[in-house]
CSV table of C-alpha atoms in Angstrom, one decimal:
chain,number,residue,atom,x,y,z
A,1,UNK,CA,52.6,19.4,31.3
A,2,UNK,CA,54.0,15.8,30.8
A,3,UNK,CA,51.3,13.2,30.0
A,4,UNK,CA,51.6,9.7,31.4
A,5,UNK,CA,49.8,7.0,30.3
A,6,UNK,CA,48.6,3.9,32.3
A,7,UNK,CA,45.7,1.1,33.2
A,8,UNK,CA,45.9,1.7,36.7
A,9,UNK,CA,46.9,4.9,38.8
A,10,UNK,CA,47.6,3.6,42.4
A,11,UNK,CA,47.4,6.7,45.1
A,12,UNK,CA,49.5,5.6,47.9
A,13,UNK,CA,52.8,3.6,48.4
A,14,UNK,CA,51.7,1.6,51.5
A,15,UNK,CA,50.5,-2.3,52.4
A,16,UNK,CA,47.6,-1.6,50.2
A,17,UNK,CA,48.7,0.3,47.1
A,18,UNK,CA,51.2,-1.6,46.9
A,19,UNK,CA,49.1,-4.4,46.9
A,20,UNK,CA,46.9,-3.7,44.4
A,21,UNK,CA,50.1,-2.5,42.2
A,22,UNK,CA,51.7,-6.3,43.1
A,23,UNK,CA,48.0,-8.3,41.5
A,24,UNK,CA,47.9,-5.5,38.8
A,25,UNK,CA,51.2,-5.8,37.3
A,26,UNK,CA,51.8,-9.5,37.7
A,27,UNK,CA,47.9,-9.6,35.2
A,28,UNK,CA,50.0,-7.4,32.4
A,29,UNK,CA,48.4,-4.3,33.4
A,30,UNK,CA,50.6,-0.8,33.4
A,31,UNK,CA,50.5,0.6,36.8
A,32,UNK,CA,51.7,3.7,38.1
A,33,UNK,CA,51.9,4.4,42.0
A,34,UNK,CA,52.9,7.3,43.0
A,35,UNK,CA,53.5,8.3,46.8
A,36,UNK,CA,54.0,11.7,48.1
A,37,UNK,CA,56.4,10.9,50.6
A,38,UNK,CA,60.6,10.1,50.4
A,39,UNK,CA,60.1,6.4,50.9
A,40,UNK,CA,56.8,4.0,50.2
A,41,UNK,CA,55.4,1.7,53.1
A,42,UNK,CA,52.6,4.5,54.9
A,43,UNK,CA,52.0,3.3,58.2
A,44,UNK,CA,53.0,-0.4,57.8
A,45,UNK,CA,56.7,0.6,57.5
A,46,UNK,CA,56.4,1.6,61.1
A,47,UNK,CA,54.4,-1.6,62.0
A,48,UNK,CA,55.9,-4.7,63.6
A,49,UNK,CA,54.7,-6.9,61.2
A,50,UNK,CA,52.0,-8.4,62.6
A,51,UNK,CA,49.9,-10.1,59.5
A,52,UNK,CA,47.1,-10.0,62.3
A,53,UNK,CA,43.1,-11.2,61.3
A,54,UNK,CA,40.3,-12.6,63.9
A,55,UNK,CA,39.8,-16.2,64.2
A,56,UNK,CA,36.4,-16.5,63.1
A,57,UNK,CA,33.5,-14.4,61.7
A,58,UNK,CA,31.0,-14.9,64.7
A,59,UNK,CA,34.2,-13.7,66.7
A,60,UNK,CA,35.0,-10.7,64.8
A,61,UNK,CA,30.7,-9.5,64.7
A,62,UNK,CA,30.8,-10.1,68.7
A,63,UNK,CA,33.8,-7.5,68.9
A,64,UNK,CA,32.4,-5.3,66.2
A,65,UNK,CA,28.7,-5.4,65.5
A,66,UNK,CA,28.6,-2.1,64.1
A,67,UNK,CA,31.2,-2.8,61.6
A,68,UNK,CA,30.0,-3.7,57.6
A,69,UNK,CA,28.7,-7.1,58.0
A,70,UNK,CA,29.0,-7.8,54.2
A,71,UNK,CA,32.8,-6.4,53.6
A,72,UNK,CA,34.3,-8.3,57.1
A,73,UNK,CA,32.8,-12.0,56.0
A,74,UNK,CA,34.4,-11.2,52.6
A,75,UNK,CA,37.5,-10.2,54.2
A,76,UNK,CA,37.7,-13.1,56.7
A,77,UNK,CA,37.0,-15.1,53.3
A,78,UNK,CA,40.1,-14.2,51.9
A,79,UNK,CA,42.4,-14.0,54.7
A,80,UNK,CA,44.1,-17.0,55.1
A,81,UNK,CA,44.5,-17.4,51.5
A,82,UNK,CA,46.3,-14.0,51.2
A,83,UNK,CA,48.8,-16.3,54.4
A,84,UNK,CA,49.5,-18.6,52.2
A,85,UNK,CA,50.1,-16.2,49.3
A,86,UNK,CA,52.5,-14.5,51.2
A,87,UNK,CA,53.7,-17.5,52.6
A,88,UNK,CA,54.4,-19.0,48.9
A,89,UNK,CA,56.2,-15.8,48.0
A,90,UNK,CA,58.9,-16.4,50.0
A,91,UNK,CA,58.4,-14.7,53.7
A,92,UNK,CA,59.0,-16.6,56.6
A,93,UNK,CA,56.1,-17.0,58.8
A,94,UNK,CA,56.4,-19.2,62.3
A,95,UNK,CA,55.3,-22.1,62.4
A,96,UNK,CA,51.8,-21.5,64.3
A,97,UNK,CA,50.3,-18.7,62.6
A,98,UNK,CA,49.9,-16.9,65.8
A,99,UNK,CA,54.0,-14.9,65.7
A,100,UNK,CA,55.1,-12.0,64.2
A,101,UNK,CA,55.9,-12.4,60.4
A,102,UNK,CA,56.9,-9.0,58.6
A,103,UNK,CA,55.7,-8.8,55.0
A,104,UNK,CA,58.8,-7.7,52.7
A,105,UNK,CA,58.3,-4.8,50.3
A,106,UNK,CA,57.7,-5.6,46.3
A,107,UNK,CA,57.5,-1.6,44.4
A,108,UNK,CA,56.0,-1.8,41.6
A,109,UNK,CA,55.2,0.8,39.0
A,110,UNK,CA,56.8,4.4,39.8
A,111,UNK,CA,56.9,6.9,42.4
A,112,UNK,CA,56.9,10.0,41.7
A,113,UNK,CA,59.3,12.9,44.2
A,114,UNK,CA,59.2,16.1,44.8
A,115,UNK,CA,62.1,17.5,42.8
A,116,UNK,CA,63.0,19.8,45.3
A,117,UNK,CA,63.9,17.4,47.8
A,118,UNK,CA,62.7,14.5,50.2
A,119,UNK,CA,60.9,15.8,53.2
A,120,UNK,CA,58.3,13.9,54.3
A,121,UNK,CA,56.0,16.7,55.0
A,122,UNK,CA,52.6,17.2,53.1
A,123,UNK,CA,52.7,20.6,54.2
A,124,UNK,CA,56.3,21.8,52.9
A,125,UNK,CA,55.3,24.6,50.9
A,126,UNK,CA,59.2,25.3,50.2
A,127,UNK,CA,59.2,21.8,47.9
A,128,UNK,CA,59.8,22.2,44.4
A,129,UNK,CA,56.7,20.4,42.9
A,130,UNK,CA,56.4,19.0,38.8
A,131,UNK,CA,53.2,18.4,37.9
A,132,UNK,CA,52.0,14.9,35.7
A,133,UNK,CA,48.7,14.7,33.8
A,134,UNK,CA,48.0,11.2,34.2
A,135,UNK,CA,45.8,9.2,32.0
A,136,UNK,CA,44.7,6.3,33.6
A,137,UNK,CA,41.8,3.5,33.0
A,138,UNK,CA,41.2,3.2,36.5
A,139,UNK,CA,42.3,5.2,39.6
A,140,UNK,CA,42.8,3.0,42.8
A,141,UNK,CA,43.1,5.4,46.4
A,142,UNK,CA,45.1,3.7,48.9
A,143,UNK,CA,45.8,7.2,51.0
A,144,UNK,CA,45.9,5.6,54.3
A,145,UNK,CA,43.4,7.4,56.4
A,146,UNK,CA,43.2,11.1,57.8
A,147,UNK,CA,45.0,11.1,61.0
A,148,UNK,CA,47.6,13.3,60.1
A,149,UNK,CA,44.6,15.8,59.0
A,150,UNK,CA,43.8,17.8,62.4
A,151,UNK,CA,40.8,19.5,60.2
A,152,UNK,CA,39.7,16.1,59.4
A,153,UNK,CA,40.0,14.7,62.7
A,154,UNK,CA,38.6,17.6,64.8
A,155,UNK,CA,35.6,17.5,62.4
A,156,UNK,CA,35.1,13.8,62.7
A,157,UNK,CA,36.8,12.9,66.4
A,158,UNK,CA,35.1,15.0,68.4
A,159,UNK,CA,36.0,18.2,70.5
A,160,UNK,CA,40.3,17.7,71.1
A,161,UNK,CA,40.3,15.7,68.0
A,162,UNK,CA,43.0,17.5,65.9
A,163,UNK,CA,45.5,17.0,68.9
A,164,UNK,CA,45.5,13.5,68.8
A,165,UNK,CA,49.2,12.5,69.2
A,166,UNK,CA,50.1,10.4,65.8
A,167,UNK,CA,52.0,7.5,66.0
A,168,UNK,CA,52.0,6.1,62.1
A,169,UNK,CA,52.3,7.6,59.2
A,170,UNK,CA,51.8,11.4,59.4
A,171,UNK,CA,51.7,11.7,55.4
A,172,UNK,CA,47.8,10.4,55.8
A,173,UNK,CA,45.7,13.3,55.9
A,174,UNK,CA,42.9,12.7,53.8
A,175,UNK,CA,44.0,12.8,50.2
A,176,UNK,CA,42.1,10.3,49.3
A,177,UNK,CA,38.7,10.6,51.4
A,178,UNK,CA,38.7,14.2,50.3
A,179,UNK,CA,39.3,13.1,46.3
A,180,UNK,CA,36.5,10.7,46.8
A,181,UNK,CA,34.1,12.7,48.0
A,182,UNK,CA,34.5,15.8,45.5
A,183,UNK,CA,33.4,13.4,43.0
A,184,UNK,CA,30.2,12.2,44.9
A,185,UNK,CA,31.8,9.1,47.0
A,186,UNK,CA,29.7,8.3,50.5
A,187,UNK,CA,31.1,7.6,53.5
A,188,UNK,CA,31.4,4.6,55.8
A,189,UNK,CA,30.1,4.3,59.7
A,190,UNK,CA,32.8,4.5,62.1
A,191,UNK,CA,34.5,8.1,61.6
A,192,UNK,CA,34.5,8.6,64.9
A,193,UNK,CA,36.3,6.0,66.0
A,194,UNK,CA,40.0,5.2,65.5
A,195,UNK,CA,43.3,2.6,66.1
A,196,UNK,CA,45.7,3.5,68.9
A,197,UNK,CA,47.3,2.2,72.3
A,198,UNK,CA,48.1,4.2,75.4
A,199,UNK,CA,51.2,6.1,75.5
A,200,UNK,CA,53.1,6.7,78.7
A,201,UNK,CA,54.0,10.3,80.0
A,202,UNK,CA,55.8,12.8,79.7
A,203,UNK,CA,56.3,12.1,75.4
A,204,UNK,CA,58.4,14.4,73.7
A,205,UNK,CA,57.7,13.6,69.6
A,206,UNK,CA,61.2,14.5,68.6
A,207,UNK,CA,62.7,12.1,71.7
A,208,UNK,CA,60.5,8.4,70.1
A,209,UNK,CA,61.7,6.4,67.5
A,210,UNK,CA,58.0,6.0,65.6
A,211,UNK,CA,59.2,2.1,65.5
A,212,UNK,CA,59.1,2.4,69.3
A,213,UNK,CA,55.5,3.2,69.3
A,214,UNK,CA,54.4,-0.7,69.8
A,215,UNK,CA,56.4,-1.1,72.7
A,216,UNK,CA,54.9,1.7,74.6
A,217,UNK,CA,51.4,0.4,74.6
A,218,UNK,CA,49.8,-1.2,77.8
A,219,UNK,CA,47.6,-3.9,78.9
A,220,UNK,CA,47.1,-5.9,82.2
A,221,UNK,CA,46.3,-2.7,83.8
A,222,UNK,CA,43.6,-0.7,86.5
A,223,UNK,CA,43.0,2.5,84.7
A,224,UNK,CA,41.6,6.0,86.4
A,225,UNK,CA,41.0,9.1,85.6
A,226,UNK,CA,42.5,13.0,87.6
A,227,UNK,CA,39.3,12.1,90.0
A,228,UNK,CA,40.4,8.8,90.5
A,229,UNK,CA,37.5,7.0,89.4
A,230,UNK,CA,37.8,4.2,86.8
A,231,UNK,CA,35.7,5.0,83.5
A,232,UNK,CA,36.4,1.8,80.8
A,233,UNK,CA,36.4,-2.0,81.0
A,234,UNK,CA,40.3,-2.3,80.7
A,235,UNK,CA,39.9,-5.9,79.7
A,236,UNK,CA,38.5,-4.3,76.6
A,237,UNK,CA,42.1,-3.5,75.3
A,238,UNK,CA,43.7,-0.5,75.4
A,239,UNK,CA,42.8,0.4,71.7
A,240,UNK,CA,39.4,0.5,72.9
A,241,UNK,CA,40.3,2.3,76.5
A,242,UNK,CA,42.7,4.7,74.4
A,243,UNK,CA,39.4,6.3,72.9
A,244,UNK,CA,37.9,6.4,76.2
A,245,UNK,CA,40.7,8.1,78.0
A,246,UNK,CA,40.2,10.8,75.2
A,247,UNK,CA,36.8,11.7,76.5
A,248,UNK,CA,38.1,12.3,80.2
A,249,UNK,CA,39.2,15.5,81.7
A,250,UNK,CA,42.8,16.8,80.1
A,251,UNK,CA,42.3,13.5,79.1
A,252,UNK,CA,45.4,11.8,81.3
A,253,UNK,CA,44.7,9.3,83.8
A,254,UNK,CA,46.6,6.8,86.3
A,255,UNK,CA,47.4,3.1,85.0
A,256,UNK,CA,48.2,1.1,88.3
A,257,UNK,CA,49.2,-2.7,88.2
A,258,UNK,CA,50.9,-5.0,90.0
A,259,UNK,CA,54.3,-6.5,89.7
A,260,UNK,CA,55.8,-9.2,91.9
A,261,UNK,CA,59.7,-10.1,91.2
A,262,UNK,CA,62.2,-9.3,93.7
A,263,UNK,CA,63.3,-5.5,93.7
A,264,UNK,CA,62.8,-2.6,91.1
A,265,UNK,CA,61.9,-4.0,87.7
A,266,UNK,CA,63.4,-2.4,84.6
A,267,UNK,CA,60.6,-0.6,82.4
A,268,UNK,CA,61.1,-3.2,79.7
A,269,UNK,CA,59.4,-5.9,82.1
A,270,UNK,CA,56.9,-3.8,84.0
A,271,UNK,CA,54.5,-4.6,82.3
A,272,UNK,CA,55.7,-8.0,81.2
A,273,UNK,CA,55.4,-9.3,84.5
A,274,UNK,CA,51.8,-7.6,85.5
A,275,UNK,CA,48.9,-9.9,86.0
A,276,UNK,CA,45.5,-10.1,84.8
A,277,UNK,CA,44.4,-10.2,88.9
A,278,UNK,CA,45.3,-6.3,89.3
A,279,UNK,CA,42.4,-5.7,87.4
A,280,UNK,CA,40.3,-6.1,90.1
A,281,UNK,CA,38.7,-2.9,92.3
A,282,UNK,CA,40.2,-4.5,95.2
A,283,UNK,CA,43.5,-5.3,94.4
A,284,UNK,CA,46.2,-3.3,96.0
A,285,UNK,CA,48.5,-2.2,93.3
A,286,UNK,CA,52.0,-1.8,94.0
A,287,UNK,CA,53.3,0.7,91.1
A,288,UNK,CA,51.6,3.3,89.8
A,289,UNK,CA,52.6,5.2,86.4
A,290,UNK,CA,51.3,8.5,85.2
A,291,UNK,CA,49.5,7.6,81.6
A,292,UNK,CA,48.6,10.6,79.3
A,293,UNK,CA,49.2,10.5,75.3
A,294,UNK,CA,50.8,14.5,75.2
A,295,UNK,CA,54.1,15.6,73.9
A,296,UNK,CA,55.5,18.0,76.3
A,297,UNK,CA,57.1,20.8,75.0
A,298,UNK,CA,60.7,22.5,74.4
A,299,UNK,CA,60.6,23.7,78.3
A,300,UNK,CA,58.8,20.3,79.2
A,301,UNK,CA,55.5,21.6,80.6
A,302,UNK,CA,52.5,19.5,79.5
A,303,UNK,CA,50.6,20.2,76.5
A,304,UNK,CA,47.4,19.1,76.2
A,305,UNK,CA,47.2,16.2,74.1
A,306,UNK,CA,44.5,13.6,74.3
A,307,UNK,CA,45.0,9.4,73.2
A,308,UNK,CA,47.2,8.8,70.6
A,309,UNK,CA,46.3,7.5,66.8
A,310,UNK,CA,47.6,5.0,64.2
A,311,UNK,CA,44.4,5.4,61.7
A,312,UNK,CA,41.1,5.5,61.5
A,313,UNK,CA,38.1,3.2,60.9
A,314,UNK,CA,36.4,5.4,59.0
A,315,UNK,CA,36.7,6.5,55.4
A,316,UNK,CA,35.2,5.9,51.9
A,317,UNK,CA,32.0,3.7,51.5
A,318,UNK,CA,32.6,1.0,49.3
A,319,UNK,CA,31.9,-3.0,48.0
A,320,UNK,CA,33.5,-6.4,48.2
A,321,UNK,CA,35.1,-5.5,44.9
A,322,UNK,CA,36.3,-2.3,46.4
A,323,UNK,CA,34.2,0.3,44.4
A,324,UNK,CA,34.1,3.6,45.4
A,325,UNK,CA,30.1,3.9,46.4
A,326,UNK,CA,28.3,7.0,46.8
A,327,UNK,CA,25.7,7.6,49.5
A,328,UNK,CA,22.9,5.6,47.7
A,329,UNK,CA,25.1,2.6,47.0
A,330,UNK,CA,25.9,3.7,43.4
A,331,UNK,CA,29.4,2.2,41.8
A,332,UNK,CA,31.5,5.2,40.8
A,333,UNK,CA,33.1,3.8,37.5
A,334,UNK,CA,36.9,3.7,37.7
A,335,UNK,CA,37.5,4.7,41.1
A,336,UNK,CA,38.4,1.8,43.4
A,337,UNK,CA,39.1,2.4,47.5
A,338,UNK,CA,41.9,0.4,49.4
A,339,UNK,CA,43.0,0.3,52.9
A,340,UNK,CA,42.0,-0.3,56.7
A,341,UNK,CA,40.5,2.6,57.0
A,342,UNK,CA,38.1,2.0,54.0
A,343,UNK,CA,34.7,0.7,54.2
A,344,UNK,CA,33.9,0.8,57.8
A,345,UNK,CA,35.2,-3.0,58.9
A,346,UNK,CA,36.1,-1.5,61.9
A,347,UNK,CA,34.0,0.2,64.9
A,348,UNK,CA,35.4,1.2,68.0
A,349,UNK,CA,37.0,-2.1,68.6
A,350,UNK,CA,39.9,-3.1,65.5
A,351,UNK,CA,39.2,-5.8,62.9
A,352,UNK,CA,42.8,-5.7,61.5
A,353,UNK,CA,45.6,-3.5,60.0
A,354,UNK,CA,47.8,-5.0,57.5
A,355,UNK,CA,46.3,-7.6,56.2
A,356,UNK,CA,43.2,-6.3,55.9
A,357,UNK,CA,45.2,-3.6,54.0
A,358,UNK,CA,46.8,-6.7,52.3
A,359,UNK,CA,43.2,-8.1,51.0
A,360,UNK,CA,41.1,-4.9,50.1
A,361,UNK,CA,44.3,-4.3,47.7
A,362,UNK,CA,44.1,-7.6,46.0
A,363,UNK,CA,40.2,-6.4,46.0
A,364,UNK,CA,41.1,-3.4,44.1
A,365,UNK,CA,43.7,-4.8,41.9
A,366,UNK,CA,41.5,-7.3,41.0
A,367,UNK,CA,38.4,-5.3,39.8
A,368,UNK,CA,41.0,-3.0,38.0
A,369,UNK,CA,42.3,-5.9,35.9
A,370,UNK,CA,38.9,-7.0,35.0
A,371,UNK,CA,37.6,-3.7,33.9
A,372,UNK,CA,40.9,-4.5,31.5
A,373,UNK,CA,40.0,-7.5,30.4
A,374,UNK,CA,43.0,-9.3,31.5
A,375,UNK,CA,43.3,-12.4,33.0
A,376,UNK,CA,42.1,-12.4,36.6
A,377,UNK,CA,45.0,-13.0,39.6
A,378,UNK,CA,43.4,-15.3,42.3
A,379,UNK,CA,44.9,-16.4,46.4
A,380,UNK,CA,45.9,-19.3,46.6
A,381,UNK,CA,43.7,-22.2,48.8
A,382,UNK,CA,44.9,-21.9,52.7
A,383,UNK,CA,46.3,-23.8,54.4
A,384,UNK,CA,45.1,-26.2,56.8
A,385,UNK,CA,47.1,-26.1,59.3
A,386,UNK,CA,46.3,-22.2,59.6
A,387,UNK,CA,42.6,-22.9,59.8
A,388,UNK,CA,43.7,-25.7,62.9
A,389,UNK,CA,46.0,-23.6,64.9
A,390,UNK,CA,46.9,-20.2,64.0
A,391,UNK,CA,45.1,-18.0,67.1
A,392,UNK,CA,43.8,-14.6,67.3
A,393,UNK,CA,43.0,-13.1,70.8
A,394,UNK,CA,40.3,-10.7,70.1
């Protein structure tokens, strides 16, 4: 078996392996990433781009009390400076930080493919696979959750769980929690919970574009159940209704709203044009739309799906310096956790998805060069005109 030898093995070619790689290398360190998949991004290559973060910390513990106190006031910490870091590497970001700014891919290190081809299924048992020993100082897991695990997320979602329809990166099921914990890793609060938006019905998987996902989500909306009763605050947002709707009966329900332009409206500006008013029990909606989150299948007869998922909140227990922790708190020496789904920042409601990738990479690259030694990278100071007027509706 060939021998490879590095300072830092990176599991995982998304926001935040990638991340970690970007900090590591730029320090001198070797780094190798490798990614089991044809083509490196994870779920933030079917994002929109949205470099998304709450506008304050009393904000984000109001929406998420049950969240890690310690790791979200160290991620808000860093969050406008990793803006302006990407900002100063060349990505155009509008002018209020409150847009949609897409975050341009840097690999660095190596990927490592499946000889035998390039599907993009963990479970293709036909794949040629060459095996690497690789000797590394410290090993950073950026794996990207376990929604694409149904044994994983029927144990931790709940009765339905591994039927949750997946609309991110498929490739994430579990490597990296189930690494962690064979060598004595905790876990985080929050397992239970997850990231998704409403889907409308019927949803054939092999008829969506994943990119489409985004624009299939709802809001502005009077949401009931098969008995016709309403179960969930909608002004919650539908990533929090999403979970609720999972706990209802074949878990489908009605979304009504109201719409008020002349004549049929396309399905592009349904929704568009809804207002927050419909929300109320009285209101008289004027359309009504079947919402469930199952594909059907090949003869189109429902299947029985429950809300869809783009990650979880859940996963390995770690620092502010992105150690792997075990269940008493106890650093794990060279293993470092990155991601969204890491550390418990979120709880039920969502504290952020790239750039909280973004930051827990830096994190881990970080630590990783100064367990070498090496001269430390650092964000650069915000900018004030972020801290003035970028907005983050929570």
């Amino acid at each position: 078996m060939e021998t490879i030898n590095v300072d830092i093995l990176i599991c995982g070619g998304g926001m935040s392996g990638l991340s970690s790689a970007v900090f590591a290398t730029e320090a001198g360190a070797k780094v190798l990433v490798v990614e089991k998949l044809s083509t490196v991004g994870g779920s933030s290559s079917y994002s929109a781009g949205m470099f998304w973060g709450p506008k304050n910390f009393d904000l984000l513990r109001s929406w998420i009390p049950e969240g890690n106190a310690a790791l979200q006031r160290a991620w808000l910490d860093d969050y406008l400076r990793a803006v302006q870091w990407v900002r100063e590497s060349g990505v155009a970001v509008s002018g209020r930080f409150e847009g949609v700014m897409t975050i341009g891919s840097r690999v660095v290190g190596a990927i490592i493919r499946r000889s035998g081809g390039a599907s993009d299924s963990p479970d293709d048992a036909n794949a040629a696979v060459k095996y690497y020993y690789v000797n590394a100082k410290s090993v950073i897991l950026a794996t990207g959750g376990f929604q694409g695990s149904p044994r994983l997320t029927s144990s931790h979602l709940g009765p339905g769980g591994g039927s949750i329809f997946v609309r991110s990166n498929r490739g994430s099921v579990g490597d990296g929690l189930d690494l962690a914990v064979s060598v004595g890793a905790g876990l985080s609060r929050g397992l239970d919970t997850y990231y998704g938006h409403l889907l409308p019905a019927p949803l054939r998987v092999d008829q969506v574009d994943p990119r489409d996902y985004l624009g299939l989500a709802h809001k502005y909306f009077l949401l009931i159940n098969e008995a016709g009763r309403r179960f969930a605050d909608e002004t919650m947002g539908d990533e929090i209704v999403n979970q609720c709707l999972a706990k209802q009966e074949k878990r489908r329900g009605f979304l009504l709203f109201r719409y008020f332009p002349p004549g049929p409206p396309s399905p592009s500006t349904k929704l568009e044009q809804a207002e927050k008013k419909s929300l109320a029990m009285e209101a008289q909606p004027s359309y009504v739309s079947l919402i469930s989150t199952f594909p059907m299948d090949k003869n189109d007869k429902p299947v029985n799906k429950p809300s869809s998922i783009t990650f979880t909140y859940g996963g390995i227990a770690i620092d502010t310096n992105s150690h792997a922790l075990t269940a008493d708190k106890t650093i794990i020496p060279g293993l470092l956790v990155a991601g969204a789904d890491a550390g418990g920042f979120s709880h039920l409601g969502y504290a952020g998805g790239l750039a909280l990738a973004f930051v827990t990479g830096y994190w881990a690259g970080r630590e990783a060069i100064r367990q070498l030694g090496l001269p430390e990278p650092t964000l650069p100071a915000a900018d004030t005109r972020d801290s003035m007027d970028f907005k983050a509706v929570l």
